[in-house]
Short mmCIF file of C-alpha atoms in Angstrom, two decimals:
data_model
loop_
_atom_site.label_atom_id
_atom_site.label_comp_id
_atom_site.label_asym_id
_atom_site.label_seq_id
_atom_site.Cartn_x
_atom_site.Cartn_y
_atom_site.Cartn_z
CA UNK A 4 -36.90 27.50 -76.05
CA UNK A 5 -35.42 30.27 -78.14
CA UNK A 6 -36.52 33.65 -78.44
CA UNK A 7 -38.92 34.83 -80.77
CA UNK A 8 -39.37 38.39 -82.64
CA UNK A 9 -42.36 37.93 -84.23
CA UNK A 10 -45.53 36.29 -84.84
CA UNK A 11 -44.70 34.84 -87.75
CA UNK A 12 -41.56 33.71 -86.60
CA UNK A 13 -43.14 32.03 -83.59
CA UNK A 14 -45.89 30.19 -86.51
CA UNK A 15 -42.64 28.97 -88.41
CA UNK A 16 -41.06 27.80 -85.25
CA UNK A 17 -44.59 25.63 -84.52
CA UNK A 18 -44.68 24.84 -88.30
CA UNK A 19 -46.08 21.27 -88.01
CA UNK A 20 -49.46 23.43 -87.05
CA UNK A 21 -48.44 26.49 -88.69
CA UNK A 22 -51.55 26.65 -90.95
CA UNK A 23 -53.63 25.83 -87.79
CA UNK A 24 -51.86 29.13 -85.79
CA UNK A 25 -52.47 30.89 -88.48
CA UNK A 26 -56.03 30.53 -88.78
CA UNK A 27 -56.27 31.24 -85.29
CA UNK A 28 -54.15 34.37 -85.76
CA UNK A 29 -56.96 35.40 -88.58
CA UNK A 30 -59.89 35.31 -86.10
CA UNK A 31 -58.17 37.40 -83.64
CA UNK A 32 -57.05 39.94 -85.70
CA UNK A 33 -60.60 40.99 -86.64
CA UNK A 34 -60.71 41.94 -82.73
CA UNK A 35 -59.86 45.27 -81.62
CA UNK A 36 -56.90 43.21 -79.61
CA UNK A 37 -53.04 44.29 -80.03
CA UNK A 38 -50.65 41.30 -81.12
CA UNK A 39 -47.09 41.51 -79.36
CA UNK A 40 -44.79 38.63 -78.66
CA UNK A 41 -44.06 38.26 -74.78
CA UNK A 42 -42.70 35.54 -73.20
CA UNK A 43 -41.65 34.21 -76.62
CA UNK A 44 -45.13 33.80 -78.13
CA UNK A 45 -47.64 35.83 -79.66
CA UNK A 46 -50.39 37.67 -76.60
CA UNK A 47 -53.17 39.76 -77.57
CA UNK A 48 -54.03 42.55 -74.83
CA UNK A 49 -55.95 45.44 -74.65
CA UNK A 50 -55.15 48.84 -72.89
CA UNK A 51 -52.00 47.01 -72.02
CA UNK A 52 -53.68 44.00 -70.08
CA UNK A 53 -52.98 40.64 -71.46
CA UNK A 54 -56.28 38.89 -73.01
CA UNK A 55 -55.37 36.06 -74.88
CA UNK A 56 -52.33 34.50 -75.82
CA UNK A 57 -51.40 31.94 -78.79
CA UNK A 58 -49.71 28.26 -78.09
CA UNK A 59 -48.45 25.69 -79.79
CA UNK A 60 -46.93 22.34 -78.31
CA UNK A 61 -45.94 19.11 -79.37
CA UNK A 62 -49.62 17.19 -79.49
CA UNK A 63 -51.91 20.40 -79.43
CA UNK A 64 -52.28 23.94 -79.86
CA UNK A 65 -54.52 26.24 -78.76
CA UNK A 66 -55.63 29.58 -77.29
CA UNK A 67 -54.78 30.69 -73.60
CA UNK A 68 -57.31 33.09 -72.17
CA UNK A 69 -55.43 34.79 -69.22
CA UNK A 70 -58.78 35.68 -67.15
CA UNK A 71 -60.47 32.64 -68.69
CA UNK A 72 -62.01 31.77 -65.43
CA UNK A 73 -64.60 34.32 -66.14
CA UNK A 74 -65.65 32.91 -69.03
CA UNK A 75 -69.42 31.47 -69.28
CA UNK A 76 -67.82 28.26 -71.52
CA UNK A 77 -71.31 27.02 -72.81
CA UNK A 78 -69.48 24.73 -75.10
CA UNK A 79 -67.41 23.13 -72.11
CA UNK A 80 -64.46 23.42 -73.78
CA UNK A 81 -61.79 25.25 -72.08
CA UNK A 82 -59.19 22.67 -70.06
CA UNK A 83 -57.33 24.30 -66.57
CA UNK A 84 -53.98 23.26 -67.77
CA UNK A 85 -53.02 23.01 -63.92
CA UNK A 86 -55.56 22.17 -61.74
CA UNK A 87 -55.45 23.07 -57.85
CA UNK A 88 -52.56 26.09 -59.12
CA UNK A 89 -53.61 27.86 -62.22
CA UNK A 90 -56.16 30.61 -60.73
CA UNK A 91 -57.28 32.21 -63.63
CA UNK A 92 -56.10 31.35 -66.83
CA UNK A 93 -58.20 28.72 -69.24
CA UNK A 94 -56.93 26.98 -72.36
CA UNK A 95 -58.70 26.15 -75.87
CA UNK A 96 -56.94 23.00 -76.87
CA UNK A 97 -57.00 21.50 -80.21
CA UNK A 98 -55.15 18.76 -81.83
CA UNK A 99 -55.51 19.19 -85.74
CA UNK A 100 -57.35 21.86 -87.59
CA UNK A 101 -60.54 20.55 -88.35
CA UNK A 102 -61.61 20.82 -84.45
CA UNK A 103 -61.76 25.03 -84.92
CA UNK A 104 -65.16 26.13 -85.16
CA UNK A 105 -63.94 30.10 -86.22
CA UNK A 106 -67.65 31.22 -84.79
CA UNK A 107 -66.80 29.37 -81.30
CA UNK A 108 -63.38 30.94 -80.93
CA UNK A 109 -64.52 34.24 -82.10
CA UNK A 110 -67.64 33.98 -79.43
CA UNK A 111 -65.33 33.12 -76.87
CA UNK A 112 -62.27 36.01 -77.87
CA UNK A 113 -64.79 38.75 -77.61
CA UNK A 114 -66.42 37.59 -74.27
CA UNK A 115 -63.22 37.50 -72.91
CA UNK A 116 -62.48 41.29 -74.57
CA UNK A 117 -66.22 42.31 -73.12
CA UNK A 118 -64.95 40.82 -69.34
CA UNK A 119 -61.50 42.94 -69.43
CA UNK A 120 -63.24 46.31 -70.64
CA UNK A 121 -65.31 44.89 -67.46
CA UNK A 122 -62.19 44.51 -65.52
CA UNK A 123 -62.91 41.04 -64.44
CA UNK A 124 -59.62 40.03 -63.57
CA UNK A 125 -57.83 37.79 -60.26
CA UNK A 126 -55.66 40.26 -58.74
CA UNK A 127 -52.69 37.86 -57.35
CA UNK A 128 -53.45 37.76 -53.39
CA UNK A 129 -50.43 39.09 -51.22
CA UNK A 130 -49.73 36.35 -48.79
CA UNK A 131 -49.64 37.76 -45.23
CA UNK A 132 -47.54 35.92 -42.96
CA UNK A 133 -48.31 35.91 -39.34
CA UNK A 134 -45.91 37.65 -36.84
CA UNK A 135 -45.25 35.13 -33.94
CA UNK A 136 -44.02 37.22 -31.07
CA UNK A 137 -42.12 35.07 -28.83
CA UNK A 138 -43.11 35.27 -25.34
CA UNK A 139 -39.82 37.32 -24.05
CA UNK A 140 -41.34 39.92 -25.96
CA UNK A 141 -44.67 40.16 -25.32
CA UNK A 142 -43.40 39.87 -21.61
CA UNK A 143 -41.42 43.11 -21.91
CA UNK A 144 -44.38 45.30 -23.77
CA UNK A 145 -46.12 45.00 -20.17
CA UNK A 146 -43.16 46.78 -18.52
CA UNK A 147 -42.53 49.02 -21.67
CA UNK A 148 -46.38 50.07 -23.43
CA UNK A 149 -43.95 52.67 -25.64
CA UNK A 150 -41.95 49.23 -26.97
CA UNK A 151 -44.75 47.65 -27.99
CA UNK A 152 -46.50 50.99 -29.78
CA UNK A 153 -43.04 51.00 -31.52
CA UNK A 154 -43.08 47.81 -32.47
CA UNK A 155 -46.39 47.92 -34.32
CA UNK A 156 -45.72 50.58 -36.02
CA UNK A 157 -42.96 49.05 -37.72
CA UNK A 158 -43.77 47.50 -40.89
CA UNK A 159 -44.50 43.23 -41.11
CA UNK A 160 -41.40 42.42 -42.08
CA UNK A 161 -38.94 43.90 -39.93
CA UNK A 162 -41.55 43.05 -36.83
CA UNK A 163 -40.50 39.17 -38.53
CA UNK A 164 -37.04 39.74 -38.13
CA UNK A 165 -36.94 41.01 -34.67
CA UNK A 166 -39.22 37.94 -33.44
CA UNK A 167 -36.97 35.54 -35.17
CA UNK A 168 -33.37 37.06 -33.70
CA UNK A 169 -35.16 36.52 -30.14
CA UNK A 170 -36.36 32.91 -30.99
CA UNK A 171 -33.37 31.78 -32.46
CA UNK A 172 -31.20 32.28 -29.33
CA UNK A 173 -30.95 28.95 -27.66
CA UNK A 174 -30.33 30.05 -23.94
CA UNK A 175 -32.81 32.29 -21.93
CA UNK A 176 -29.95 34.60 -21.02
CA UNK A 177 -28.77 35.19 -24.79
CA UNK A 178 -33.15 35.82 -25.58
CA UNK A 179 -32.68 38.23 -22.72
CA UNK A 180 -29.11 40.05 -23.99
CA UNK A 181 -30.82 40.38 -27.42
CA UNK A 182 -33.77 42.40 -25.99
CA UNK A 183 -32.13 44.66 -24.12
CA UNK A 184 -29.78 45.04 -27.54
CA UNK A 185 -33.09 45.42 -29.70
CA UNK A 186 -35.25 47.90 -27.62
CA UNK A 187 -33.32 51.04 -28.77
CA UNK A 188 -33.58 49.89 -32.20
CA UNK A 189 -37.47 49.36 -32.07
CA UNK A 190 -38.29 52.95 -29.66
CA UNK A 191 -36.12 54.44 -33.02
CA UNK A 192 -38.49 52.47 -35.55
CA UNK A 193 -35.41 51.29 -36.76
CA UNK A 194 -34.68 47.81 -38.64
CA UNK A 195 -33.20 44.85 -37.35
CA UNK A 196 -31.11 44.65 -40.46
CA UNK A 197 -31.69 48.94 -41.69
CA UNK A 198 -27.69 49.92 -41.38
CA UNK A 199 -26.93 46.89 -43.72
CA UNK A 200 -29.66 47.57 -46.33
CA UNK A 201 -28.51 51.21 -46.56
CA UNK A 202 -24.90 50.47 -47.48
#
């Protein structure tokens, strides 16, 4: 896709529904929203966060509402244009310009304004992955209780990397080398992997 500067640009790009975007374009602008081009089409946000954005494709066009989720959709209208992934962002498709009802758009554009001054919004979740402490490990925090305080106050990540290097040694007696290598490193709160980053 290539890159777009403007709005209008992006409408003469999509011209087979040009008159259609631009319509669209009309009701939003009597919003309090701020047009910008991001991501190669035009987005509408407000203090900065992303409300609405405008689409065009091949068979339809539409409006994407970002936090769309939290929208009441009385008309039933809005499509999840991937179901089971897309989280919170809604669609309001249309395939020729007769299907826009201007009060319906406008109804939904300012709900969706009304739910971001709100800040109804799905903050992307962090995935946590479990540290799996193999049991060489846990077997030497018993004999060491100042390891294992070191060891949790390291951060996720570098606890990770330590479990893997132990787990990833094939004989018991290369687990057991490792260890004793690693123990320093944790009682320092040290990464496995800190003198390379720091380079």
């Amino acid at each position: 896709m290539k890159k777009v500067y403007s709005v209008e640009e992006y409408i003469e790009t999509n011209s087979h529904f040009g008159e259609a975007l631009d319509l669209l374009r009309s009701i939003i602008q009597k919003t309090e929203l701020n047009e910008s081009i991001k991501w190669s089409a035009p987005v509408y946000d407000l203090d900065g966060k992303n409300v609405i954005g405008l689409g065009a494709f091949k068979n339809h066009f539409g409006i994407w509402f970002f936090n769309g989720v939290f929208l009441k959709d009385k008309q039933n209208i809005l499509v999840n244009a991937q179901e089971n992934k897309t989280k919170a962002l809604r669609q309001m498709r249309f395939e020729s310009i007769d299907a826009i009802d201007k009060n319906i758009v406008l109804a939904y554009i300012k709900e969706a304004i009304e739910n971001q001054k709100l800040g109804k919004e799905i903050k992307p979740k962090r995935a946590t992955k479990k540290v799996d402490i193999p049991e060489e490990l846990k077997a030497h925090f018993k004999t060491h209780t100042d390891l294992e305080t070191s060891f949790k106050a390291l951060t996720p990540g570098k606890q990770r990397e330590y479990c893997s290097y132990i787990s990833e040694a094939k004989r018991e007696a290369t687990k057991l080398t490792r260890l004793e290598k690693i123990t320093p490193m944790i009682l320092n709160g040290v990464g496995l992997h800190d003198k390379y980053k720091n380079c």
